[in-house]
Short mmCIF file of C-alpha atoms in Angstrom, two decimals:
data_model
loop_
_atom_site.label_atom_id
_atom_site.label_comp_id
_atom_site.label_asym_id
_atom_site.label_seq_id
_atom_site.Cartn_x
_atom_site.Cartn_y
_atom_site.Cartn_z
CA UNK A 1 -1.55 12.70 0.46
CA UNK A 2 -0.87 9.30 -0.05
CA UNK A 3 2.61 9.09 1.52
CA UNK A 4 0.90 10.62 4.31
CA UNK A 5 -2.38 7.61 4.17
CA UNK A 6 0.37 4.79 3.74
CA UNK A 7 2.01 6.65 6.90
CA UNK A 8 -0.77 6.81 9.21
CA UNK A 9 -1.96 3.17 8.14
CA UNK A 10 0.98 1.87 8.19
CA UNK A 11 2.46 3.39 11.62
CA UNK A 12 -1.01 2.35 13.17
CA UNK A 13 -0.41 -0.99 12.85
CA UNK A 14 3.21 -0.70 14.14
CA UNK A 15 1.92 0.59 17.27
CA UNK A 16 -0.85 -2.23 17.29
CA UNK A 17 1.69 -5.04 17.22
CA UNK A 18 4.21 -3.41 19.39
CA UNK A 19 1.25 -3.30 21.90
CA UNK A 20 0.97 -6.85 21.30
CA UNK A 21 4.42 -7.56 22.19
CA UNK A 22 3.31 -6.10 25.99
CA UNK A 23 -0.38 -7.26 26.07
CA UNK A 24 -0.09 -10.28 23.99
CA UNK A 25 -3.73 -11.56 25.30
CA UNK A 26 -5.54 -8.82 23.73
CA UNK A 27 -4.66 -10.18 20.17
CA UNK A 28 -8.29 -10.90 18.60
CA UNK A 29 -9.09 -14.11 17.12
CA UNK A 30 -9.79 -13.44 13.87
CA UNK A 31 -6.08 -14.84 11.92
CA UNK A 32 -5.77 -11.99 10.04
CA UNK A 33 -4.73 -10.02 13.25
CA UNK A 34 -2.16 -12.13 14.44
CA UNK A 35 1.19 -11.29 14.61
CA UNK A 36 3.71 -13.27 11.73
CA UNK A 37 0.58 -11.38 9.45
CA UNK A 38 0.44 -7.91 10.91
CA UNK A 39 4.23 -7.24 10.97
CA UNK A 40 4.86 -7.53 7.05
CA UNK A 41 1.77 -5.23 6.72
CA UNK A 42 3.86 -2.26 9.15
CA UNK A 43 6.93 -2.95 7.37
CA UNK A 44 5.78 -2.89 3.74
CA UNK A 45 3.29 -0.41 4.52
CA UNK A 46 6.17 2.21 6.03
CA UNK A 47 8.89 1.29 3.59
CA UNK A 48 6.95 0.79 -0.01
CA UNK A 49 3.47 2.94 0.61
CA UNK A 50 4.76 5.52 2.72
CA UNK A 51 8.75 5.77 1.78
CA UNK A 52 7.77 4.85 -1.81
CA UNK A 53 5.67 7.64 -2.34
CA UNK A 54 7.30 10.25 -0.99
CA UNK A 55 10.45 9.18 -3.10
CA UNK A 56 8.25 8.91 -6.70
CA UNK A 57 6.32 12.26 -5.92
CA UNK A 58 9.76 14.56 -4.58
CA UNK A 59 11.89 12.77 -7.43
CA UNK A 60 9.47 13.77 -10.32
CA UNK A 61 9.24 16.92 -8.67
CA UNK A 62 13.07 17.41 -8.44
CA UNK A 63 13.62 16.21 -11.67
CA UNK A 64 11.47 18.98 -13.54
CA UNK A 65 12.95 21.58 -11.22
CA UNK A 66 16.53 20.90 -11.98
CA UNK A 67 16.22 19.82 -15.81
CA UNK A 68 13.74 22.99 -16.46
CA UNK A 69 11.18 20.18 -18.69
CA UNK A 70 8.04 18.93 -17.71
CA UNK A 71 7.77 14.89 -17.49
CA UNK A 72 8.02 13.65 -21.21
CA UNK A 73 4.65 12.65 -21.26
CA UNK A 74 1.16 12.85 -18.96
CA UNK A 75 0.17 9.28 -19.21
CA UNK A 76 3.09 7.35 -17.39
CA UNK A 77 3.29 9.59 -14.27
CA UNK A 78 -0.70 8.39 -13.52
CA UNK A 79 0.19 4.57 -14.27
CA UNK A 80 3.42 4.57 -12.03
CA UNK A 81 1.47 6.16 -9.15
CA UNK A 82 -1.51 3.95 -9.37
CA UNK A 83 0.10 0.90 -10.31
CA UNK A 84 2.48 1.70 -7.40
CA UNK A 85 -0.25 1.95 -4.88
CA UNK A 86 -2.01 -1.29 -6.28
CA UNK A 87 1.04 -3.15 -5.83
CA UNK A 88 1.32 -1.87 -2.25
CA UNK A 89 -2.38 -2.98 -1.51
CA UNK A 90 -2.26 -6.02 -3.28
CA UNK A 91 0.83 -6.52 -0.91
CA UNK A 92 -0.77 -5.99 2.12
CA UNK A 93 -4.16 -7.52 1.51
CA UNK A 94 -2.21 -10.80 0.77
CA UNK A 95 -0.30 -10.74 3.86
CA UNK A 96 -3.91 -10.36 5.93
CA UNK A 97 -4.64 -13.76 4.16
CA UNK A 98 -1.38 -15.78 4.93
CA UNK A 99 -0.17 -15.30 1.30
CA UNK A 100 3.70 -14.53 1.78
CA UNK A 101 7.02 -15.55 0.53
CA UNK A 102 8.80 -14.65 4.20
CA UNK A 103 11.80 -12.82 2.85
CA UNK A 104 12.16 -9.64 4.17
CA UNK A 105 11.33 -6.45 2.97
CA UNK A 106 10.07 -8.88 -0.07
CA UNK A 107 7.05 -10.27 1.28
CA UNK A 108 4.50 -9.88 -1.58
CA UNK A 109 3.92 -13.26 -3.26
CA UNK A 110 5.06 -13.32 -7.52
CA UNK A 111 1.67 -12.14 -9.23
CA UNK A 112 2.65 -9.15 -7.71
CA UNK A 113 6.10 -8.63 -8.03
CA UNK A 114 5.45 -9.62 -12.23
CA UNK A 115 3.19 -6.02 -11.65
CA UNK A 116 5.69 -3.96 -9.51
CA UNK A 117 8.40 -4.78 -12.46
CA UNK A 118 6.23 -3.71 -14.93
CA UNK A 119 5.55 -0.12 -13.17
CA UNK A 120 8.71 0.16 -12.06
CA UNK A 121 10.64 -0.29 -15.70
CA UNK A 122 7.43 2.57 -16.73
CA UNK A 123 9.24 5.29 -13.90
CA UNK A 124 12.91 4.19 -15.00
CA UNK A 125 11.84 5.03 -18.85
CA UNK A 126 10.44 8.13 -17.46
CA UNK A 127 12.73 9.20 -15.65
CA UNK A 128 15.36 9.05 -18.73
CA UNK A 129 13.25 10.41 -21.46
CA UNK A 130 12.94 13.55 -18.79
CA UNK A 131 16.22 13.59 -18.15
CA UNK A 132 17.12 13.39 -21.83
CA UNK A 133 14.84 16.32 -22.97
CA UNK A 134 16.21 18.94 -19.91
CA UNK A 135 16.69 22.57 -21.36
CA UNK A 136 19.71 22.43 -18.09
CA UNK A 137 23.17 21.18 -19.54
CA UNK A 138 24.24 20.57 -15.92
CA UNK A 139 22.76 17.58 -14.02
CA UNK A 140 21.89 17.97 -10.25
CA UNK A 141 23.47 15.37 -7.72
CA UNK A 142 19.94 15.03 -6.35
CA UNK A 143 19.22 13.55 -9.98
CA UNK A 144 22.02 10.82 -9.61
CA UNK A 145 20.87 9.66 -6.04
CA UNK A 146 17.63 9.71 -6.88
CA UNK A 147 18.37 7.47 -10.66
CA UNK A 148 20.62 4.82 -8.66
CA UNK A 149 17.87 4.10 -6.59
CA UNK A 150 15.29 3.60 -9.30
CA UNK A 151 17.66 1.34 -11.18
CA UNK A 152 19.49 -0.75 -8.55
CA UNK A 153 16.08 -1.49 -7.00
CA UNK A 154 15.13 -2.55 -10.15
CA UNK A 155 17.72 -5.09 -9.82
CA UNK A 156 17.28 -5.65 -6.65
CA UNK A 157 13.83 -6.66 -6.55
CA UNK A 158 14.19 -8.90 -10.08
CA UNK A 159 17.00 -11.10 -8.75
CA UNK A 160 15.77 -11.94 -5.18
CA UNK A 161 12.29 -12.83 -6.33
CA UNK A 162 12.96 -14.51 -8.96
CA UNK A 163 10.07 -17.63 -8.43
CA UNK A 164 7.98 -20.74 -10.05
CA UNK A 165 4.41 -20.00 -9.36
CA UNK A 166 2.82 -23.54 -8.02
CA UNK A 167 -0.35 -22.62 -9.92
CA UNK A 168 -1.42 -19.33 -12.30
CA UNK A 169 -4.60 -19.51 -10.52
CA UNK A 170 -2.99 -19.43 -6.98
CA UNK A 171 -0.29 -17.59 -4.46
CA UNK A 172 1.55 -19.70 -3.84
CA UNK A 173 5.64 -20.08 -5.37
CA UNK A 174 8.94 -21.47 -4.99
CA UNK A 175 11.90 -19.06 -5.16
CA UNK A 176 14.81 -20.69 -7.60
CA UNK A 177 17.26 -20.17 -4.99
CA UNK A 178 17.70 -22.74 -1.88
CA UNK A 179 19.91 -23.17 1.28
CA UNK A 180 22.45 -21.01 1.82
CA UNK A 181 22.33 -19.17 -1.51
CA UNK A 182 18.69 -18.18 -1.06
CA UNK A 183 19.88 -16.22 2.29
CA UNK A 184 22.78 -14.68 0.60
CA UNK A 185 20.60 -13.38 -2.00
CA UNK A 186 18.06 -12.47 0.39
CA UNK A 187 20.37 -10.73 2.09
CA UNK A 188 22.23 -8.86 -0.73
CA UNK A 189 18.97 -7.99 -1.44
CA UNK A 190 17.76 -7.17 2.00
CA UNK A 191 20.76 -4.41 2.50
CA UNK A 192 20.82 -3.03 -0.58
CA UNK A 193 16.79 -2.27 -0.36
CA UNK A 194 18.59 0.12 2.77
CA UNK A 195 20.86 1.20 0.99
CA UNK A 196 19.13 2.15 -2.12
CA UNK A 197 15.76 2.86 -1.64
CA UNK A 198 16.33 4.27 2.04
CA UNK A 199 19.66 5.90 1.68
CA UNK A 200 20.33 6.97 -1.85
CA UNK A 201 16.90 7.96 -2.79
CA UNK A 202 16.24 10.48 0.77
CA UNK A 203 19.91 11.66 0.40
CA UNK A 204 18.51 12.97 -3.49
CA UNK A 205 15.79 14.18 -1.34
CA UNK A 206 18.29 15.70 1.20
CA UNK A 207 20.45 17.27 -1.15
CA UNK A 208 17.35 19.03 -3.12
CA UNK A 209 14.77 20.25 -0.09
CA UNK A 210 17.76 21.71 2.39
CA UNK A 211 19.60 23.81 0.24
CA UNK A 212 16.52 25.48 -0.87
CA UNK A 213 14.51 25.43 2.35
CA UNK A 214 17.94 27.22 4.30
CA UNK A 215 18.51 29.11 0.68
CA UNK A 216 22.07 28.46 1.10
CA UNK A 217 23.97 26.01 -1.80
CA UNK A 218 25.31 22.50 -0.63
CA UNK A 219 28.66 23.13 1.68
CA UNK A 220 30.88 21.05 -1.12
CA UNK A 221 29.30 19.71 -4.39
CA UNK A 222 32.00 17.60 -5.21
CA UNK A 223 32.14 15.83 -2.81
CA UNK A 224 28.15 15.24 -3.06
CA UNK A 225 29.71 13.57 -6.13
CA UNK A 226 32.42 11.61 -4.21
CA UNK A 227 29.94 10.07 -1.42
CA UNK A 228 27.54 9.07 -4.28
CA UNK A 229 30.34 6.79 -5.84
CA UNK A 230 31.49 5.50 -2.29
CA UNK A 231 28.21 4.75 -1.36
CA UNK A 232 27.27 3.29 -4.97
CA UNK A 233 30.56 0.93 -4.50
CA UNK A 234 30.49 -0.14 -1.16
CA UNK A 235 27.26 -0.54 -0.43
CA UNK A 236 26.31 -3.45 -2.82
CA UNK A 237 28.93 -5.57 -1.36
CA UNK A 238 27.73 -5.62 2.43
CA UNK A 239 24.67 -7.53 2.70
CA UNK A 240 26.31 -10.32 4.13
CA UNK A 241 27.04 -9.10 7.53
CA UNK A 242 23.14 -10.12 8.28
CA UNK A 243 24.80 -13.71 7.97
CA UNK A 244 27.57 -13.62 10.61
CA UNK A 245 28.10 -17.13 12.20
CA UNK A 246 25.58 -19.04 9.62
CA UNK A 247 26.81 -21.62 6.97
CA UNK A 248 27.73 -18.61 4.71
CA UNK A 249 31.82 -19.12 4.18
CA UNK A 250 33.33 -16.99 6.24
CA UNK A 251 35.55 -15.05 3.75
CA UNK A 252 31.83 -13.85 2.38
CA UNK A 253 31.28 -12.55 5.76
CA UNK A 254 34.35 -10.87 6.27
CA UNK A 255 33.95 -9.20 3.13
CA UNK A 256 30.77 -7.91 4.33
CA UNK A 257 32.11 -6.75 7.72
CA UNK A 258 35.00 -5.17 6.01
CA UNK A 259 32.87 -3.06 3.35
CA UNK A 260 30.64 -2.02 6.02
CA UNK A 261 33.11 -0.23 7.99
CA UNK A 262 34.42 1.45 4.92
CA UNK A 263 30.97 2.09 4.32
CA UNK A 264 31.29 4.71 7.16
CA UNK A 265 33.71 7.02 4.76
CA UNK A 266 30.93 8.22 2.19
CA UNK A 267 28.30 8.10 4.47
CA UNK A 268 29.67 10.13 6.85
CA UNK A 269 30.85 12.65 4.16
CA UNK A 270 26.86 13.12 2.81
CA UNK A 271 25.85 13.34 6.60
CA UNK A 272 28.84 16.35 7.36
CA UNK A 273 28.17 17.89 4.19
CA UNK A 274 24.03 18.22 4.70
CA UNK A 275 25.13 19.81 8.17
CA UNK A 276 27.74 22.06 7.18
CA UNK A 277 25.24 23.52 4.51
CA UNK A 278 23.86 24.92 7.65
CA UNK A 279 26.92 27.26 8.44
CA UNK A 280 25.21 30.19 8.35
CA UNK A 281 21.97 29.43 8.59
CA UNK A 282 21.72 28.05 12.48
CA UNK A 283 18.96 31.05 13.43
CA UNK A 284 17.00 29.62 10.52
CA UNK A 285 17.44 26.08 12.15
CA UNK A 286 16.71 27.62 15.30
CA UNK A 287 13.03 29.56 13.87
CA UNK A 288 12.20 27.00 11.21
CA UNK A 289 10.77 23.50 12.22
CA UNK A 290 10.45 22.34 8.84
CA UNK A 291 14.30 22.87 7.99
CA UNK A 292 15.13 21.18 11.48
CA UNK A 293 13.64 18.26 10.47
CA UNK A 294 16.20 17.98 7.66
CA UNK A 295 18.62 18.99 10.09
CA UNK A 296 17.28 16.09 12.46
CA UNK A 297 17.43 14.12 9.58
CA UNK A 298 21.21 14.41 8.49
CA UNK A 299 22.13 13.96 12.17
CA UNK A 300 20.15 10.58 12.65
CA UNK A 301 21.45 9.67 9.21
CA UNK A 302 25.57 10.07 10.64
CA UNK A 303 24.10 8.13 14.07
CA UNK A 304 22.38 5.41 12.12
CA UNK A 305 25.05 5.06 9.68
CA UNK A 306 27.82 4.38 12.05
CA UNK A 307 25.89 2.65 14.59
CA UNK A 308 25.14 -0.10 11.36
CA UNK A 309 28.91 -0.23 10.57
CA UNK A 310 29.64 -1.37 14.40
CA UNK A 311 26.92 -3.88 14.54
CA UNK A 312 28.34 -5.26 11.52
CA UNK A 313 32.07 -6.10 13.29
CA UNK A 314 31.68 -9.53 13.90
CA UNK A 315 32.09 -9.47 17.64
CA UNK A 316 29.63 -7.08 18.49
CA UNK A 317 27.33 -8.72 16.34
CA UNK A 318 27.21 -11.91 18.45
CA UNK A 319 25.62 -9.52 21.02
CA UNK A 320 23.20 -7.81 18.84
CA UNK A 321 22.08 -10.02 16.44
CA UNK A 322 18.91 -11.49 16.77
CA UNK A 323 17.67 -9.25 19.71
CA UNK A 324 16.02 -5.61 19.81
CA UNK A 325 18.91 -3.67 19.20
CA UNK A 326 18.44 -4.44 15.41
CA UNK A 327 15.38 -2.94 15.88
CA UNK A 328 16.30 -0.03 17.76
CA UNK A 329 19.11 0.54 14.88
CA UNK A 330 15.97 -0.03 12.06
CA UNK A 331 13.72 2.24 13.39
CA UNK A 332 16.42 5.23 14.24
CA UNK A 333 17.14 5.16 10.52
CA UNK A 334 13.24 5.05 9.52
CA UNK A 335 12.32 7.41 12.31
CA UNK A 336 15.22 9.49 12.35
CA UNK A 337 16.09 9.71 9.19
CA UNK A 338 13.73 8.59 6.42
CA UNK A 339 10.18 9.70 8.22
CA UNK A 340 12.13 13.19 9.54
CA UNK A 341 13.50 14.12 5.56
CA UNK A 342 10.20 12.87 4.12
CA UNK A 343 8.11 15.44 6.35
CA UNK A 344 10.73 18.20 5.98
CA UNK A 345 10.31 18.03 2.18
CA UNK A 346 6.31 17.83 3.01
CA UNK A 347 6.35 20.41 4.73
CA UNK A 348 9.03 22.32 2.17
CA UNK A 349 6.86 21.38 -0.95
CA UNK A 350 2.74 21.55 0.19
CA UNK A 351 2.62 25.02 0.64
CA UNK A 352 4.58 26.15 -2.84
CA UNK A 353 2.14 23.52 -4.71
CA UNK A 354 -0.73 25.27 -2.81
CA UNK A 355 0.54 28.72 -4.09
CA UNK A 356 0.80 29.30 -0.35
CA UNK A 357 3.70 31.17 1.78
CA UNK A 358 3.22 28.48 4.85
CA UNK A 359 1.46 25.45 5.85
CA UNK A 360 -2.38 26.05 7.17
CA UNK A 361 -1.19 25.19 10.84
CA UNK A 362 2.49 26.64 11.23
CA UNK A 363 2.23 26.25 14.96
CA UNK A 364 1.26 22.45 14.36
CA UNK A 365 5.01 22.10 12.68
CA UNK A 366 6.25 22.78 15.68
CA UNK A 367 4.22 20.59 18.01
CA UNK A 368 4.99 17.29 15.27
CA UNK A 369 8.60 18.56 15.32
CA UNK A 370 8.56 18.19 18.81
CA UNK A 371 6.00 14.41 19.07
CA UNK A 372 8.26 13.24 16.87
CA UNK A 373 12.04 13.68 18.41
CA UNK A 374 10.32 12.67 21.83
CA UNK A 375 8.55 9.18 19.95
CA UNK A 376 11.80 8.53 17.90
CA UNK A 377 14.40 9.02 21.29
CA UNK A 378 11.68 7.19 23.36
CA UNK A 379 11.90 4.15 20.94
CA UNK A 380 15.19 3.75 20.07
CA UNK A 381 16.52 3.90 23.27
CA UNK A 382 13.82 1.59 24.91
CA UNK A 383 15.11 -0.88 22.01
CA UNK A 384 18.88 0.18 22.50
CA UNK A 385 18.36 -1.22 26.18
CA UNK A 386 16.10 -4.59 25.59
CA UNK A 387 18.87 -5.60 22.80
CA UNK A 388 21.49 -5.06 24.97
CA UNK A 389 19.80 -6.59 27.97
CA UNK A 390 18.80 -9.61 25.62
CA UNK A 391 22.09 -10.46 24.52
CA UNK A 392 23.79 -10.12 27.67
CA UNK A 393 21.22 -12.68 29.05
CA UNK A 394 21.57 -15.13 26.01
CA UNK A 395 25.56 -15.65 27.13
CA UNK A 396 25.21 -15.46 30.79
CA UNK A 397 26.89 -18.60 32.34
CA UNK A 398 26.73 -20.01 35.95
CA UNK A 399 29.10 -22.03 38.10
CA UNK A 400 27.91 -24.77 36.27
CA UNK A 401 28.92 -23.79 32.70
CA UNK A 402 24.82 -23.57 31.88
CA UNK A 403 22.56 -20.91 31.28
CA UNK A 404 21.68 -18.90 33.92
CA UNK A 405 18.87 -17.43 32.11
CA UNK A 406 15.67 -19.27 30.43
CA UNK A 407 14.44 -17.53 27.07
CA UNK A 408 11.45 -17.42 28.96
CA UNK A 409 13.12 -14.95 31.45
CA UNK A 410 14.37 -12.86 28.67
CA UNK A 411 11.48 -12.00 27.61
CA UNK A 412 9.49 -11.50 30.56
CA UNK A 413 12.76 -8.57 31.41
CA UNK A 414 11.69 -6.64 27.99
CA UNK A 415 8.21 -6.22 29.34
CA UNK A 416 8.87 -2.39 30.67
CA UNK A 417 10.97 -1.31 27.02
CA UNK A 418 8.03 -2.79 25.08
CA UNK A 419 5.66 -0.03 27.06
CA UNK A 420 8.11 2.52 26.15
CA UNK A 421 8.37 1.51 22.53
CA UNK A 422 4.80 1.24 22.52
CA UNK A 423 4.39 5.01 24.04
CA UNK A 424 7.11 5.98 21.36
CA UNK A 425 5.60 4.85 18.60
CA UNK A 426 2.34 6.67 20.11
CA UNK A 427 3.55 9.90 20.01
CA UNK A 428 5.08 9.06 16.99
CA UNK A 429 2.00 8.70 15.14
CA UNK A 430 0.12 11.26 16.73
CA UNK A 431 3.20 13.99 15.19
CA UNK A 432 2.30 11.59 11.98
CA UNK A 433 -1.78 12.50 12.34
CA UNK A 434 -1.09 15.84 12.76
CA UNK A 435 0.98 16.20 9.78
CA UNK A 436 -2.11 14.65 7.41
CA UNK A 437 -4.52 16.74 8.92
CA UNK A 438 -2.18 19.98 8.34
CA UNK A 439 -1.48 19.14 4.57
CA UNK A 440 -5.12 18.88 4.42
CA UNK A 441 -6.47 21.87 5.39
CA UNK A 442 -3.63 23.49 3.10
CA UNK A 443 -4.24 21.93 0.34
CA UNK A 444 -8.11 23.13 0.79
CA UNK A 445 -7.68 26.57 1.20
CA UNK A 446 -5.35 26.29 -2.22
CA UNK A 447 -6.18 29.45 -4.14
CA UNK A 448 -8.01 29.11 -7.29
CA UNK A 449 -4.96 28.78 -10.24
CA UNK A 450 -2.28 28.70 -7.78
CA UNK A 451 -0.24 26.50 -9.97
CA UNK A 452 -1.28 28.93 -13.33
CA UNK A 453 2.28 30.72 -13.31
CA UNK A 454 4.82 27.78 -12.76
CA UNK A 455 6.63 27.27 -16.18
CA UNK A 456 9.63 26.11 -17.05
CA UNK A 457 12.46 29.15 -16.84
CA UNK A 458 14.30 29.91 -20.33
CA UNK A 459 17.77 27.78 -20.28
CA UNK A 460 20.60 29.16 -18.74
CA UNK A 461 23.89 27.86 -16.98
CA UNK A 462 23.76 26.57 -13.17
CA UNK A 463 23.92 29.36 -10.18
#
């Protein structure tokens, strides 16, 4: 229920400020509901509270499944899941106040980030000590997604926010990088948060809840295995593509570009692979709304995928960069992919823990199924179109060799896509509502003991 809060919170104010962007007038006076302080909340609020939770509760969940052991102990799973959620509020509460270190997808100030270390070293030792006591020789890919992105975000977040607090008693900091090593960090930082907390942990996710919701095993395990090494590899060494045509030397950038396209190899492979899976199962696809989410899912995940290694050839990049297209390309991998797994395994995983055979509402799948495909196209391609337009606009020359365009004028021509992202997002969220409400009344009418017979099996080799 609480990736499904964080959601609904979180994807609220997304469509507030993208209403903004269109009726900029109606933003209230009160500072805490500008702009600069409402975006961090949507972003943190989608990634951390609602991707973050949905990633702890499926991995703990797919870890006992596959290892055939409970957690190692009863205490740590409560302080990981409420320390997680404090760090997410204390996050978002600061940002309503002004308190922010402006790095991206790192906004929350140090007396926070010293807490988020703390409970996130607490689910990494968990983790193990599960993984050590498994009665299941065999360890399950989903396993190995699922621990690179609880240790390489570990990592992650240590090194970029790395800061001198000006005062114990206050917010406030100074990060211990500068210039043009603070943005390389950032942004090493910045891509590998996609990469490992948005890819590797939903692919773990992927590779668990669609095999067993189309009851068909993974189309080739091995190379499961091979992607998760490509993608391990490659990924950490492309964040600097965010930093084409800056003072970062251009041999970093080239790296970046170069790594990015290669990128495409293992990604690809996990997207083909989740679809192939299928073969065989298309009438289930065809019947079952949950499992074409996942199906959704794998296919946004191939889209997003290579659209990210294009945007990251140099050339093309001087169009994109700094204009809506970014955003279009964010939000069909958070929309697409992320939000479309994450509801799939929902939707795979409420009923079973409800000791249920479907959801309350099964025509209500179908209906978000639907809100959703229609809020995510409407969006992405509203965004697709205002980036283009933008940088096409930006370079446009007349006789003269000047600009034939203001900025001004470019942003008065996005005024129709930021409707339509607006009405995307709207229907977005309403598919979003509709979920919540559905996992509620299931989890109500849970039968008394449903959960009474689910014990670990007796060990025994992998099917």
């Amino acid at each position: 229920m609480l990736t499904l809060i964080w959601g609904v919170v979180a994807m609220s104010v997304g469509v507030w400020v993208a209403a903004l962007l269109y009726w900029p007038e109606a933003t209230p006076l009160w500072p805490a509901t500008s702009f600069g302080r409402l975006r961090p909340v949507h972003t943190t609020g989608v990634i951390f509270g609602f991707g973050g939770n949905a990633l702890i509760a499926t991995s703990l969940h797919v870890l006992q499944r596959t290892s055939r052991a409970r957690l190692a102990d009863s205490v740590s799973p409560w302080f990981v899941l409420i320390g997680y959620n404090l760090f997410c509020v204390w996050a978002v509460t600061g940002y309503l106040m002004g308190s922010t270190q402006s790095k991206e997808y790192a906004e929350a100030e140090w007396y926070a980030d010293i807490w988020l270390v703390v409970v996130w070293v607490t689910y990494l030792v968990l983790y193990l000590r599960t993984l050590a006591r498994r009665n299941e020789p065999h360890i399950y890919v989903a396993n190995w997604y699922y621990l690179a992105f609880i240790l390489v975000v570990a990592m992650l977040h240590v090194v970029n926010n790395i800061a001198l607090p000006v005062s114990f008693a206050g917010a406030r900091s100074f990060p211990v990088w500068s210039g043009v090593q603070d943005a390389m960090v950032q942004w090493w930082y910045g891509h590998n948060a996609v990469a490992f907390f948005l890819t590797a942990g939903f692919l773990g996710m992927l590779y668990y809840f669609l095999p067993v919701r189309a009851e068909r095993p993974i189309w080739s395990y091995r190379l499961s295995i091979v992607s998760f090494w490509g993608i391990v590899f490659f990924y950490v060494w492309v964040g600097s593509h965010h930093l084409h045509y800056t003072a970062l030397p251009y041999w970093v950038q080239t790296l970046g570009m170069t790594f990015s396209v290669m990128l495409l190899v293992p990604s690809w492979a996990s997207a083909g692979n989740a679809i192939a899976t299928l073969n065989g199962a298309w009438h289930k696809v065809r019947d079952d709304a949950t499992l074409r989410f996942m199906f959704v899912a794998a296919v946004f995940y191939g889209l997003s995928t290579f659209e990210g290694s294009f945007l990251a050839i140099r050339p093309v990049n001087s169009l994109s960069h700094y204009t809506d297209w970014t955003v279009g390309h964010v939000h069909s991998g958070t929309l697409g992919w992320v939000a479309m797994i994450i509801f799939g395994a929902i939707y795979t995983l409420v009923p079973q823990l409800s000791g249920r055979a479907t959801m309350a509402w099964p025509k209500a799948i179908e209906w978000h199924f639907w809100l959703s495909i229609a809020g995510t196209l409407i969006y992405v391609v509203s965004m697709w179109n205002a980036g283009i337009t933008q940088g096409l606009m930006w370079r446009t020359y007349d006789a003269n060799g000047g600009l034939a365009y203001s900025f001004l004028e470019s942003v008065m021509a996005m005024a129709p896509y930021y409707l339509l992202r607006t009405i995307g997002g709207a229907l977005f969220l309403a598919g979003t509502v509709l979920c919540a409400l559905n996992v509620r009344a299931t989890m109500i009418a849970t039968p008394v003991g449903a959960g009474a017979t689910d014990r670990p099996l007796l060990p025994q080799p992998a099917e």
